[in-house]
Amino acid sequence: MTSRMPSISKDIVERINLVVGNAPRPVPLHAPEFNGSEWEKVKDCLDTGWVSSVGRYVDEFEYKVAESCGTKFGVALVNGTAALQMALQVVGVKPGDEVLVPSLSFVATANAVVHLGAKPHFIDIDPDTLGLSPTALEEHLRQNCRAQNSALINKATGARISAVVPMHVFGHPASMRKIWQVAEEFGLHIVEDAAEALGSEYFGSPCGSLGHVAALSFNGNKTLTTGGGGAIVTNDATLATRAKHLSTTAKLPHQWEFVHDEVGYNFRMPNLNAALGCAQLEQLPERLLQKRALADKYFEAFKDLEDIEMFQEPANCKSNFWLNTLVLKTPDLEVRDDILRATNAAGLQCRPVWRALHTLEFFKSNPRSKLPATESFEKRLINVPSSAWLGAA
Ligand SMILES: *Cc1c(COP(=O)(O)O)cnc(C)c1O
């Protein structure tokens, strides 16, 4: 094995070089692109003085984000982490609760749970989607939980389990139908972490419309960006109204009085960022086409390798291909790291998947299911340069 390592890495560098062509080096993993009316809309904010947390671009952005997710309501927020926190709070997660999250996710998924005073409870992933495994979820809940006064209780900790957070990894939709079945049986709310999945579809329905409420991110590395930003989308008017209220210091509407009816947050997205977002959303359809074209180039370039393949979109899904991903057939950190060294040295910015969350120091003693798929895939995934413009004809 060891003797074949250098040749594998060299081969991979050559294949990625073929895909990205003469793009200037280093080729970033994912760069923001501003090809539309960004300057014009941001300038309008500066010219009119509407730069902060109210303004017409905030309203327009909320409307358009909801539209692109096929939901009735959108609430623009400062970032995806805050959006997750708001989403969890409005579905009723309370301090002391446990929330089911995949262990293979960006740390924000679990951090948002902790910010509410609740505890992440880690569940294994499904090799076909890289997202939360409904089978692992169901088996784990059957064996380790009991019902009590219509609440689901973790037998080992005595804590209430109130919600589940499927995440669509790199834009590939999780198995939402089966996750719904399990969630309904056990009385769990579903908060979709759709931070990576703007524009992805599951059986024809957009990600973001597949749970009770969903969180999106518009950070600089995501498919579209507002600089920093996030949003909640939902079809539930009560959840949307409460999220907007809570994120706006829970202030009661009045012409001049400052009366607040609970402890709220300052989580609203500024108009300046929303202006960027409005311009970016206009480019979503074209960007999705470019990202799919880039994914096709990667599939073509990597189709005949024995030890490595590109991760395919799950059946009946349309992924946004936020990040294209190489999958090693077997978990081997030496091979993986050699590939990372070779590609990065060649000016091709590649990255491993996140450390499994249950292995992070501060989550080491959190409750969890068995995690065999997480522990295997943690060592097998490498993201390759995926900016949409690399797929432009
Ligand atoms: C980016 C991301 C977030 C958080 O978004 P921020 O806007 O960076 O706070 C949450 N979950 C996942 C899976 C993400 O990729």
mmCIF file of C-alpha atoms and ligand atoms in Angstrom:
data_model
loop_
_atom_site.group_PDB
_atom_site.id
_atom_site.type_symbol
_atom_site.label_atom_id
_atom_site.label_comp_id
_atom_site.label_asym_id
_atom_site.label_seq_id
_atom_site.Cartn_x
_atom_site.Cartn_y
_atom_site.Cartn_z
ATOM 1 C CA MET A 1 0.000 0.000 0.000
ATOM 2 C CA THR A 2 2.642 2.472 1.141
ATOM 3 C CA SER A 3 4.654 2.075 -2.038
ATOM 4 C CA ARG A 4 1.582 3.005 -4.137
ATOM 5 C CA MET A 5 0.836 6.155 -2.176
ATOM 6 C CA PRO A 6 2.926 8.671 -4.123
ATOM 7 C CA SER A 7 1.527 7.498 -7.443
ATOM 8 C CA ILE A 8 -2.079 7.758 -6.217
ATOM 9 C CA SER A 9 -1.523 11.310 -5.011
ATOM 10 C CA LYS A 10 0.243 12.309 -8.217
ATOM 11 C CA ASP A 11 -2.551 10.796 -10.266
ATOM 12 C CA ILE A 12 -5.175 12.713 -8.269
ATOM 13 C CA VAL A 13 -3.339 16.015 -8.723
ATOM 14 C CA GLU A 14 -3.259 15.373 -12.484
ATOM 15 C CA ARG A 15 -6.963 14.603 -12.641
ATOM 16 C CA ILE A 16 -7.954 17.698 -10.636
ATOM 17 C CA ASN A 17 -5.628 19.791 -12.836
ATOM 18 C CA LEU A 18 -7.515 18.478 -15.847
ATOM 19 C CA VAL A 19 -10.856 19.567 -14.344
ATOM 20 C CA VAL A 20 -9.840 23.059 -13.199
ATOM 21 C CA GLY A 21 -7.753 23.759 -16.318
ATOM 22 C CA ASN A 22 -5.815 27.023 -16.325
ATOM 23 C CA ALA A 23 -7.580 28.615 -13.332
ATOM 24 C CA PRO A 24 -5.056 30.777 -11.428
ATOM 25 C CA ARG A 25 -3.251 28.916 -8.609
ATOM 26 C CA PRO A 26 -3.956 28.480 -5.786
ATOM 27 C CA VAL A 27 -7.457 27.294 -6.742
ATOM 28 C CA PRO A 28 -9.616 27.914 -3.667
ATOM 29 C CA LEU A 29 -11.924 25.266 -2.222
ATOM 30 C CA HIS A 30 -14.874 27.609 -2.713
ATOM 31 C CA ALA A 31 -14.713 31.333 -3.496
ATOM 32 C CA PRO A 32 -17.550 33.885 -3.388
ATOM 33 C CA GLU A 33 -18.642 35.282 -6.769
ATOM 34 C CA PHE A 34 -20.304 38.637 -7.420
ATOM 35 C CA ASN A 35 -21.513 38.681 -11.001
ATOM 36 C CA GLY A 36 -24.814 40.535 -10.730
ATOM 37 C CA SER A 37 -26.303 43.686 -9.237
ATOM 38 C CA GLU A 38 -24.264 43.549 -5.996
ATOM 39 C CA TRP A 39 -22.523 46.936 -6.425
ATOM 40 C CA GLU A 40 -25.714 48.678 -7.410
ATOM 41 C CA LYS A 41 -27.752 47.331 -4.483
ATOM 42 C CA VAL A 42 -25.045 47.878 -1.850
ATOM 43 C CA LYS A 43 -24.501 51.408 -3.170
ATOM 44 C CA ASP A 44 -28.237 52.033 -2.830
ATOM 45 C CA CYS A 45 -27.971 51.172 0.892
ATOM 46 C CA LEU A 46 -25.105 53.626 1.348
ATOM 47 C CA ASP A 47 -26.815 56.360 -0.693
ATOM 48 C CA THR A 48 -30.071 56.082 1.243
ATOM 49 C CA GLY A 49 -28.571 55.435 4.700
ATOM 50 C CA TRP A 50 -30.481 52.179 5.121
ATOM 51 C CA VAL A 51 -27.522 50.039 6.197
ATOM 52 C CA SER A 52 -28.721 48.433 9.406
ATOM 53 C CA SER A 53 -31.296 45.939 10.580
ATOM 54 C CA VAL A 54 -34.363 47.320 8.822
ATOM 55 C CA GLY A 55 -34.745 48.172 5.164
ATOM 56 C CA ARG A 56 -36.333 47.077 1.957
ATOM 57 C CA TYR A 57 -33.611 44.585 1.060
ATOM 58 C CA VAL A 58 -34.232 42.671 4.293
ATOM 59 C CA ASP A 59 -37.909 42.302 3.358
ATOM 60 C CA GLU A 60 -37.074 41.391 -0.228
ATOM 61 C CA PHE A 61 -34.401 38.904 0.842
ATOM 62 C CA GLU A 62 -36.778 37.176 3.263
ATOM 63 C CA TYR A 63 -39.385 36.866 0.535
ATOM 64 C CA LYS A 64 -36.919 35.568 -2.053
ATOM 65 C CA VAL A 65 -35.170 33.114 0.268
ATOM 66 C CA ALA A 66 -38.526 31.593 1.160
ATOM 67 C CA GLU A 67 -39.431 31.462 -2.515
ATOM 68 C CA SER A 68 -36.228 29.636 -3.434
ATOM 69 C CA CYS A 69 -36.865 27.079 -0.668
ATOM 70 C CA GLY A 70 -40.517 26.591 -1.580
ATOM 71 C CA THR A 71 -41.684 27.813 1.838
ATOM 72 C CA LYS A 72 -44.164 30.483 2.871
ATOM 73 C CA PHE A 73 -41.910 32.387 5.276
ATOM 74 C CA GLY A 74 -38.293 33.468 5.602
ATOM 75 C CA VAL A 75 -36.538 35.305 8.442
ATOM 76 C CA ALA A 76 -33.127 36.846 7.690
ATOM 77 C CA LEU A 77 -30.569 36.470 10.488
ATOM 78 C CA VAL A 78 -26.926 37.309 11.228
ATOM 79 C CA ASN A 79 -25.534 33.855 10.438
ATOM 80 C CA GLY A 80 -26.408 30.201 10.058
ATOM 81 C CA THR A 81 -25.468 29.302 13.623
ATOM 82 C CA ALA A 82 -27.882 31.904 15.018
ATOM 83 C CA ALA A 83 -30.522 30.640 12.558
ATOM 84 C CA LEU A 84 -30.115 27.102 13.908
ATOM 85 C CA GLN A 85 -30.345 28.361 17.468
ATOM 86 C CA MET A 86 -33.547 30.315 16.695
ATOM 87 C CA ALA A 87 -35.020 27.355 14.816
ATOM 88 C CA LEU A 88 -34.380 25.031 17.759
ATOM 89 C CA GLN A 89 -35.807 27.522 20.229
ATOM 90 C CA VAL A 90 -39.031 28.156 18.283
ATOM 91 C CA VAL A 91 -39.804 24.436 17.906
ATOM 92 C CA GLY A 92 -39.598 24.200 21.689
ATOM 93 C CA VAL A 93 -36.147 22.882 22.600
ATOM 94 C CA LYS A 94 -35.555 23.756 26.282
ATOM 95 C CA PRO A 95 -32.431 23.939 28.451
ATOM 96 C CA GLY A 96 -31.625 20.443 29.692
ATOM 97 C CA ASP A 97 -33.127 18.732 26.635
ATOM 98 C CA GLU A 98 -31.142 16.514 24.317
ATOM 99 C CA VAL A 99 -31.172 17.137 20.547
ATOM 100 C CA LEU A 100 -30.276 14.427 18.023
ATOM 101 C CA VAL A 101 -27.591 15.546 15.571
ATOM 102 C CA PRO A 102 -25.339 13.682 13.133
ATOM 103 C CA SER A 103 -21.786 13.364 14.411
ATOM 104 C CA LEU A 104 -20.446 14.042 10.920
ATOM 105 C CA SER A 105 -21.294 17.737 10.598
ATOM 106 C CA PHE A 106 -19.778 21.184 10.900
ATOM 107 C CA VAL A 107 -19.410 22.072 14.578
ATOM 108 C CA ALA A 108 -22.084 24.817 14.341
ATOM 109 C CA THR A 109 -24.858 22.192 14.189
ATOM 110 C CA ALA A 110 -23.972 21.023 17.687
ATOM 111 C CA ASN A 111 -22.861 24.434 19.003
ATOM 112 C CA ALA A 112 -26.334 25.892 18.343
ATOM 113 C CA VAL A 113 -27.813 23.180 20.566
ATOM 114 C CA VAL A 114 -25.374 24.045 23.364
ATOM 115 C CA HIS A 115 -26.084 27.787 23.039
ATOM 116 C CA LEU A 116 -29.678 26.974 24.038
ATOM 117 C CA GLY A 117 -28.534 25.083 27.132
ATOM 118 C CA ALA A 118 -29.413 21.742 25.529
ATOM 119 C CA LYS A 119 -27.143 18.797 24.783
ATOM 120 C CA PRO A 120 -26.169 17.334 21.392
ATOM 121 C CA HIS A 121 -26.891 13.594 21.244
ATOM 122 C CA PHE A 122 -24.882 12.131 18.361
ATOM 123 C CA ILE A 123 -26.314 9.761 15.740
ATOM 124 C CA ASP A 124 -24.537 7.825 12.982
ATOM 125 C CA ILE A 125 -24.679 8.676 9.282
ATOM 126 C CA ASP A 126 -25.910 6.836 6.204
ATOM 127 C CA PRO A 127 -23.149 5.953 3.668
ATOM 128 C CA ASP A 128 -25.543 6.614 0.762
ATOM 129 C CA THR A 129 -26.231 10.248 1.719
ATOM 130 C CA LEU A 130 -23.500 11.085 4.304
ATOM 131 C CA GLY A 131 -26.425 12.540 6.313
ATOM 132 C CA LEU A 132 -28.214 11.305 9.422
ATOM 133 C CA SER A 133 -29.087 7.594 9.177
ATOM 134 C CA PRO A 134 -32.808 6.954 9.797
ATOM 135 C CA THR A 135 -32.042 3.291 10.517
ATOM 136 C CA ALA A 136 -29.402 4.113 13.129
ATOM 137 C CA LEU A 137 -31.748 6.730 14.587
ATOM 138 C CA GLU A 138 -34.675 4.335 14.871
ATOM 139 C CA GLU A 139 -32.672 1.449 16.359
ATOM 140 C CA HIS A 140 -30.975 3.742 18.833
ATOM 141 C CA LEU A 141 -34.206 5.347 20.020
ATOM 142 C CA ARG A 142 -35.967 1.972 20.338
ATOM 143 C CA GLN A 143 -33.215 0.571 22.498
ATOM 144 C CA ASN A 144 -32.295 3.556 24.601
ATOM 145 C CA CYS A 145 -35.364 5.714 25.067
ATOM 146 C CA ARG A 146 -38.807 5.452 26.614
ATOM 147 C CA ALA A 147 -42.015 7.441 26.323
ATOM 148 C CA GLN A 148 -43.238 9.322 29.392
ATOM 149 C CA ASN A 149 -46.225 11.709 29.418
ATOM 150 C CA SER A 150 -45.927 12.051 25.639
ATOM 151 C CA ALA A 151 -42.249 13.022 25.954
ATOM 152 C CA LEU A 152 -39.306 10.954 24.732
ATOM 153 C CA ILE A 153 -36.823 10.241 27.533
ATOM 154 C CA ASN A 154 -33.213 9.046 27.260
ATOM 155 C CA LYS A 155 -33.174 6.072 29.684
ATOM 156 C CA ALA A 156 -29.500 6.592 30.549
ATOM 157 C CA THR A 157 -29.603 10.329 31.316
ATOM 158 C CA GLY A 158 -33.282 10.910 32.158
ATOM 159 C CA ALA A 159 -33.266 13.925 29.831
ATOM 160 C CA ARG A 160 -36.055 14.750 27.384
ATOM 161 C CA ILE A 161 -35.165 14.383 23.698
ATOM 162 C CA SER A 162 -37.071 17.076 21.837
ATOM 163 C CA ALA A 163 -35.752 17.482 18.289
ATOM 164 C CA VAL A 164 -33.670 15.974 15.507
ATOM 165 C CA VAL A 165 -31.411 17.968 13.170
ATOM 166 C CA PRO A 166 -30.720 16.267 9.834
ATOM 167 C CA MET A 167 -27.963 18.011 7.873
ATOM 168 C CA HIS A 168 -27.577 17.824 4.064
ATOM 169 C CA VAL A 169 -23.843 17.159 3.793
ATOM 170 C CA PHE A 170 -22.072 19.140 1.024
ATOM 171 C CA GLY A 171 -25.551 19.744 -0.465
ATOM 172 C CA HIS A 172 -26.622 16.081 -0.727
ATOM 173 C CA PRO A 173 -30.108 15.655 0.752
ATOM 174 C CA ALA A 174 -30.486 13.342 3.761
ATOM 175 C CA SER A 175 -33.105 10.529 3.687
ATOM 176 C CA MET A 176 -35.916 12.806 4.808
ATOM 177 C CA ARG A 177 -38.892 10.487 4.203
ATOM 178 C CA LYS A 178 -37.584 7.861 6.588
ATOM 179 C CA ILE A 179 -36.375 10.499 9.026
ATOM 180 C CA TRP A 180 -39.952 11.915 9.055
ATOM 181 C CA GLN A 181 -41.378 8.465 9.788
ATOM 182 C CA VAL A 182 -39.062 7.996 12.761
ATOM 183 C CA ALA A 183 -39.558 11.570 13.992
ATOM 184 C CA GLU A 184 -43.351 11.220 13.856
ATOM 185 C CA GLU A 185 -43.318 7.909 15.665
ATOM 186 C CA PHE A 186 -41.173 9.299 18.481
ATOM 187 C CA GLY A 187 -42.753 12.768 18.593
ATOM 188 C CA LEU A 188 -39.651 14.718 17.558
ATOM 189 C CA HIS A 189 -39.509 18.110 15.875
ATOM 190 C CA ILE A 190 -37.369 18.286 12.741
ATOM 191 C CA VAL A 191 -34.993 21.230 12.327
ATOM 192 C CA GLU A 192 -33.271 20.910 8.940
ATOM 193 C CA ASP A 193 -29.708 22.139 8.893
ATOM 194 C CA ALA A 194 -29.859 23.212 5.244
ATOM 195 C CA ALA A 195 -26.822 25.503 5.567
ATOM 196 C CA GLU A 196 -25.050 23.694 2.714
ATOM 197 C CA ALA A 197 -28.087 22.786 0.633
ATOM 198 C CA LEU A 198 -29.588 25.939 -0.889
ATOM 199 C CA GLY A 199 -31.034 24.844 -4.246
ATOM 200 C CA SER A 200 -30.818 21.086 -3.567
ATOM 201 C CA GLU A 201 -33.951 18.980 -4.095
ATOM 202 C CA TYR A 202 -35.336 15.815 -2.545
ATOM 203 C CA PHE A 203 -38.020 14.014 -4.582
ATOM 204 C CA GLY A 204 -38.684 17.360 -6.295
ATOM 205 C CA SER A 205 -39.016 19.400 -3.065
ATOM 206 C CA PRO A 206 -36.353 21.958 -2.166
ATOM 207 C CA CYS A 207 -34.145 21.407 0.866
ATOM 208 C CA GLY A 208 -35.346 23.882 3.470
ATOM 209 C CA SER A 209 -38.962 22.753 2.989
ATOM 210 C CA LEU A 210 -38.424 19.247 4.359
ATOM 211 C CA GLY A 211 -38.697 19.763 8.143
ATOM 212 C CA HIS A 212 -40.801 21.840 10.543
ATOM 213 C CA VAL A 213 -38.291 24.637 10.111
ATOM 214 C CA ALA A 214 -34.902 24.943 8.394
ATOM 215 C CA ALA A 215 -31.741 26.990 8.882
ATOM 216 C CA LEU A 216 -29.659 28.343 5.994
ATOM 217 C CA SER A 217 -26.218 29.950 5.947
ATOM 218 C CA PHE A 218 -24.911 32.702 3.657
ATOM 219 C CA ASN A 219 -21.357 32.654 4.953
ATOM 220 C CA GLY A 220 -18.612 33.515 2.463
ATOM 221 C CA ASN A 221 -17.847 29.886 1.605
ATOM 222 C CA LYS A 222 -21.419 28.799 0.877
ATOM 223 C CA THR A 223 -23.112 28.548 -2.548
ATOM 224 C CA LEU A 224 -24.416 32.136 -2.181
ATOM 225 C CA THR A 225 -23.132 34.683 0.321
ATOM 226 C CA THR A 226 -24.244 37.843 2.105
ATOM 227 C CA GLY A 227 -20.771 38.289 3.612
ATOM 228 C CA GLY A 228 -22.052 36.739 6.799
ATOM 229 C CA GLY A 229 -25.666 35.777 7.168
ATOM 230 C CA GLY A 230 -28.293 33.160 7.698
ATOM 231 C CA ALA A 231 -32.013 32.593 7.506
ATOM 232 C CA ILE A 232 -34.849 30.501 8.811
ATOM 233 C CA VAL A 233 -37.420 29.170 6.356
ATOM 234 C CA THR A 234 -40.691 27.463 7.271
ATOM 235 C CA ASN A 235 -44.326 27.013 6.233
ATOM 236 C CA ASP A 236 -45.466 27.559 9.810
ATOM 237 C CA ALA A 237 -46.612 31.159 10.395
ATOM 238 C CA THR A 238 -46.395 30.817 14.196
ATOM 239 C CA LEU A 239 -42.769 29.627 14.080
ATOM 240 C CA ALA A 240 -41.772 32.356 11.603
ATOM 241 C CA THR A 241 -43.416 35.141 13.601
ATOM 242 C CA ARG A 242 -41.850 33.972 16.827
ATOM 243 C CA ALA A 243 -38.390 33.680 15.229
ATOM 244 C CA LYS A 244 -38.645 37.216 13.908
ATOM 245 C CA HIS A 245 -39.830 38.505 17.286
ATOM 246 C CA LEU A 246 -37.134 36.683 19.289
ATOM 247 C CA SER A 247 -34.375 37.766 16.919
ATOM 248 C CA THR A 248 -35.478 41.429 17.163
ATOM 249 C CA THR A 249 -35.002 41.753 20.962
ATOM 250 C CA ALA A 250 -38.608 40.555 21.466
ATOM 251 C CA LYS A 251 -39.754 44.158 21.108
ATOM 252 C CA LEU A 252 -43.496 44.813 20.965
ATOM 253 C CA PRO A 253 -44.427 47.008 18.008
ATOM 254 C CA HIS A 254 -45.023 50.614 19.096
ATOM 255 C CA GLN A 255 -44.239 53.965 17.567
ATOM 256 C CA TRP A 256 -41.858 55.015 20.360
ATOM 257 C CA GLU A 257 -42.081 52.792 23.437
ATOM 258 C CA PHE A 258 -39.435 50.194 24.244
ATOM 259 C CA VAL A 259 -41.422 47.306 25.663
ATOM 260 C CA HIS A 260 -40.120 43.748 25.365
ATOM 261 C CA ASP A 261 -42.080 40.684 26.421
ATOM 262 C CA GLU A 262 -39.180 38.236 26.933
ATOM 263 C CA VAL A 263 -35.394 38.001 26.703
ATOM 264 C CA GLY A 264 -34.687 38.244 22.996
ATOM 265 C CA TYR A 265 -31.636 38.441 20.759
ATOM 266 C CA ASN A 266 -30.142 40.894 18.319
ATOM 267 C CA PHE A 267 -29.871 38.390 15.474
ATOM 268 C CA ARG A 268 -31.379 40.351 12.564
ATOM 269 C CA MET A 269 -29.516 40.572 9.252
ATOM 270 C CA PRO A 270 -28.469 44.148 8.324
ATOM 271 C CA ASN A 271 -29.937 45.675 5.145
ATOM 272 C CA LEU A 272 -26.410 45.992 3.709
ATOM 273 C CA ASN A 273 -25.950 42.226 3.829
ATOM 274 C CA ALA A 274 -29.476 41.589 2.599
ATOM 275 C CA ALA A 275 -28.743 43.820 -0.435
ATOM 276 C CA LEU A 276 -25.850 41.512 -1.313
ATOM 277 C CA GLY A 277 -28.145 38.553 -0.751
ATOM 278 C CA CYS A 278 -30.841 39.872 -3.103
ATOM 279 C CA ALA A 279 -28.253 40.277 -5.846
ATOM 280 C CA GLN A 280 -26.858 36.787 -5.149
ATOM 281 C CA LEU A 281 -30.234 35.043 -5.204
ATOM 282 C CA GLU A 282 -30.799 36.301 -8.757
ATOM 283 C CA GLN A 283 -27.769 34.202 -9.756
ATOM 284 C CA LEU A 284 -28.837 30.967 -8.053
ATOM 285 C CA PRO A 285 -30.280 29.128 -11.098
ATOM 286 C CA GLU A 286 -27.198 29.814 -13.218
ATOM 287 C CA ARG A 287 -24.845 28.936 -10.389
ATOM 288 C CA LEU A 288 -26.581 25.601 -9.826
ATOM 289 C CA LEU A 289 -26.114 24.757 -13.514
ATOM 290 C CA GLN A 290 -22.418 25.641 -13.339
ATOM 291 C CA LYS A 291 -21.929 23.588 -10.175
ATOM 292 C CA ARG A 292 -23.609 20.579 -11.792
ATOM 293 C CA ALA A 293 -21.416 20.993 -14.892
ATOM 294 C CA LEU A 294 -18.340 21.061 -12.645
ATOM 295 C CA ALA A 295 -19.510 17.922 -10.827
ATOM 296 C CA ASP A 296 -19.920 16.212 -14.216
ATOM 297 C CA LYS A 297 -16.340 17.130 -15.103
ATOM 298 C CA TYR A 298 -15.127 15.594 -11.840
ATOM 299 C CA PHE A 299 -17.164 12.408 -12.432
ATOM 300 C CA GLU A 300 -15.648 12.086 -15.882
ATOM 301 C CA ALA A 301 -12.103 12.667 -14.604
ATOM 302 C CA PHE A 302 -12.400 10.209 -11.707
ATOM 303 C CA LYS A 303 -14.627 7.529 -13.218
ATOM 304 C CA ASP A 304 -12.086 4.737 -13.695
ATOM 305 C CA LEU A 305 -10.126 4.814 -10.421
ATOM 306 C CA GLU A 306 -9.988 1.731 -8.253
ATOM 307 C CA ASP A 307 -9.393 3.067 -4.753
ATOM 308 C CA ILE A 308 -11.185 6.402 -4.985
ATOM 309 C CA GLU A 309 -14.474 7.666 -6.372
ATOM 310 C CA MET A 310 -16.465 10.906 -6.441
ATOM 311 C CA PHE A 311 -19.455 11.006 -4.103
ATOM 312 C CA GLN A 312 -22.672 10.714 -6.178
ATOM 313 C CA GLU A 313 -25.922 12.506 -5.462
ATOM 314 C CA PRO A 314 -28.396 10.210 -3.634
ATOM 315 C CA ALA A 315 -31.231 8.545 -5.611
ATOM 316 C CA ASN A 316 -34.234 10.794 -6.386
ATOM 317 C CA CYS A 317 -32.260 13.859 -5.347
ATOM 318 C CA LYS A 318 -30.770 16.861 -7.082
ATOM 319 C CA SER A 319 -27.761 18.071 -5.149
ATOM 320 C CA ASN A 320 -26.452 21.601 -5.419
ATOM 321 C CA PHE A 321 -22.917 20.098 -5.366
ATOM 322 C CA TRP A 322 -21.774 22.745 -2.915
ATOM 323 C CA LEU A 323 -18.505 20.844 -2.429
ATOM 324 C CA ASN A 324 -17.394 17.985 -4.647
ATOM 325 C CA THR A 325 -16.019 15.096 -2.635
ATOM 326 C CA LEU A 326 -13.532 12.293 -3.202
ATOM 327 C CA VAL A 327 -14.277 9.108 -1.269
ATOM 328 C CA LEU A 328 -11.475 6.683 -0.411
ATOM 329 C CA LYS A 329 -12.655 3.063 -0.619
ATOM 330 C CA THR A 330 -10.985 2.257 2.699
ATOM 331 C CA PRO A 331 -10.280 4.478 5.717
ATOM 332 C CA ASP A 332 -6.558 5.213 5.604
ATOM 333 C CA LEU A 333 -5.341 8.449 7.156
ATOM 334 C CA GLU A 334 -1.852 8.044 5.685
ATOM 335 C CA VAL A 335 -3.205 7.905 2.138
ATOM 336 C CA ARG A 336 -5.691 10.693 2.811
ATOM 337 C CA ASP A 337 -3.085 13.024 4.260
ATOM 338 C CA ASP A 338 -0.652 12.279 1.465
ATOM 339 C CA ILE A 339 -3.324 13.308 -1.049
ATOM 340 C CA LEU A 340 -4.026 16.478 0.961
ATOM 341 C CA ARG A 341 -0.314 17.352 1.025
ATOM 342 C CA ALA A 342 0.164 16.729 -2.699
ATOM 343 C CA THR A 343 -2.923 18.630 -3.853
ATOM 344 C CA ASN A 344 -2.331 21.647 -1.605
ATOM 345 C CA ALA A 345 1.339 21.765 -2.645
ATOM 346 C CA ALA A 346 0.146 21.863 -6.268
ATOM 347 C CA GLY A 347 -2.056 24.902 -5.524
ATOM 348 C CA LEU A 348 -5.285 22.894 -5.402
ATOM 349 C CA GLN A 349 -7.035 23.732 -2.144
ATOM 350 C CA CYS A 350 -8.420 20.427 -0.843
ATOM 351 C CA ARG A 351 -9.757 19.768 2.639
ATOM 352 C CA PRO A 352 -10.652 16.725 4.748
ATOM 353 C CA VAL A 353 -14.163 16.398 6.163
ATOM 354 C CA TRP A 354 -14.700 17.753 9.689
ATOM 355 C CA ARG A 355 -13.487 15.827 12.731
ATOM 356 C CA ALA A 356 -16.416 13.737 13.949
ATOM 357 C CA LEU A 357 -18.100 15.895 16.578
ATOM 358 C CA HIS A 358 -18.206 13.177 19.256
ATOM 359 C CA THR A 359 -14.381 13.098 19.211
ATOM 360 C CA LEU A 360 -13.992 16.818 20.020
ATOM 361 C CA GLU A 361 -12.777 17.375 23.574
ATOM 362 C CA PHE A 362 -15.903 19.252 24.730
ATOM 363 C CA PHE A 363 -18.321 16.677 23.273
ATOM 364 C CA LYS A 364 -16.407 13.569 24.378
ATOM 365 C CA SER A 365 -18.886 12.516 27.055
ATOM 366 C CA ASN A 366 -22.084 13.398 25.161
ATOM 367 C CA PRO A 367 -24.712 10.708 24.573
ATOM 368 C CA ARG A 368 -24.460 8.894 21.243
ATOM 369 C CA SER A 369 -25.541 5.943 19.148
ATOM 370 C CA LYS A 370 -23.009 3.488 17.758
ATOM 371 C CA LEU A 371 -21.089 5.449 15.137
ATOM 372 C CA PRO A 372 -19.375 2.996 12.744
ATOM 373 C CA ALA A 373 -20.191 4.846 9.498
ATOM 374 C CA THR A 374 -19.172 8.215 10.965
ATOM 375 C CA GLU A 375 -15.861 6.770 12.149
ATOM 376 C CA SER A 376 -15.168 5.243 8.744
ATOM 377 C CA PHE A 377 -16.169 8.211 6.569
ATOM 378 C CA GLU A 378 -14.378 10.686 8.834
ATOM 379 C CA LYS A 379 -11.128 9.249 7.415
ATOM 380 C CA ARG A 380 -12.261 8.816 3.808
ATOM 381 C CA LEU A 381 -13.562 12.158 2.504
ATOM 382 C CA ILE A 382 -11.658 14.904 0.698
ATOM 383 C CA ASN A 383 -13.317 18.029 -0.712
ATOM 384 C CA VAL A 384 -11.877 19.380 -3.958
ATOM 385 C CA PRO A 385 -12.059 22.899 -5.492
ATOM 386 C CA SER A 386 -15.757 23.572 -6.165
ATOM 387 C CA SER A 387 -16.369 27.239 -7.026
ATOM 388 C CA ALA A 388 -19.225 27.482 -9.528
ATOM 389 C CA TRP A 389 -17.182 29.398 -12.125
ATOM 390 C CA LEU A 390 -14.904 26.367 -12.552
ATOM 391 C CA GLY A 391 -17.895 24.704 -14.197
ATOM 392 C CA ALA A 392 -18.704 27.608 -16.522
ATOM 393 C CA ALA A 393 -18.511 26.621 -20.199
HETATM 394 C C1 LIG B 1 -21.898 26.856 7.428
HETATM 395 C C2 LIG B 1 -22.668 25.921 8.280
HETATM 396 C C3 LIG B 1 -23.368 26.340 9.436
HETATM 397 C C4 LIG B 1 -23.237 27.681 10.060
HETATM 398 O O1 LIG B 1 -23.331 28.757 9.318
HETATM 399 P P1 LIG B 1 -22.612 30.140 9.725
HETATM 400 O O2 LIG B 1 -23.311 31.095 8.834
HETATM 401 O O3 LIG B 1 -21.172 29.983 9.408
HETATM 402 O O4 LIG B 1 -22.873 30.401 11.168
HETATM 403 C C5 LIG B 1 -24.132 25.421 10.113
HETATM 404 N N1 LIG B 1 -24.214 24.160 9.731
HETATM 405 C C6 LIG B 1 -23.536 23.701 8.657
HETATM 406 C C7 LIG B 1 -23.669 22.283 8.284
HETATM 407 C C8 LIG B 1 -22.731 24.549 7.912
HETATM 408 O O5 LIG B 1 -22.042 24.076 6.870
#
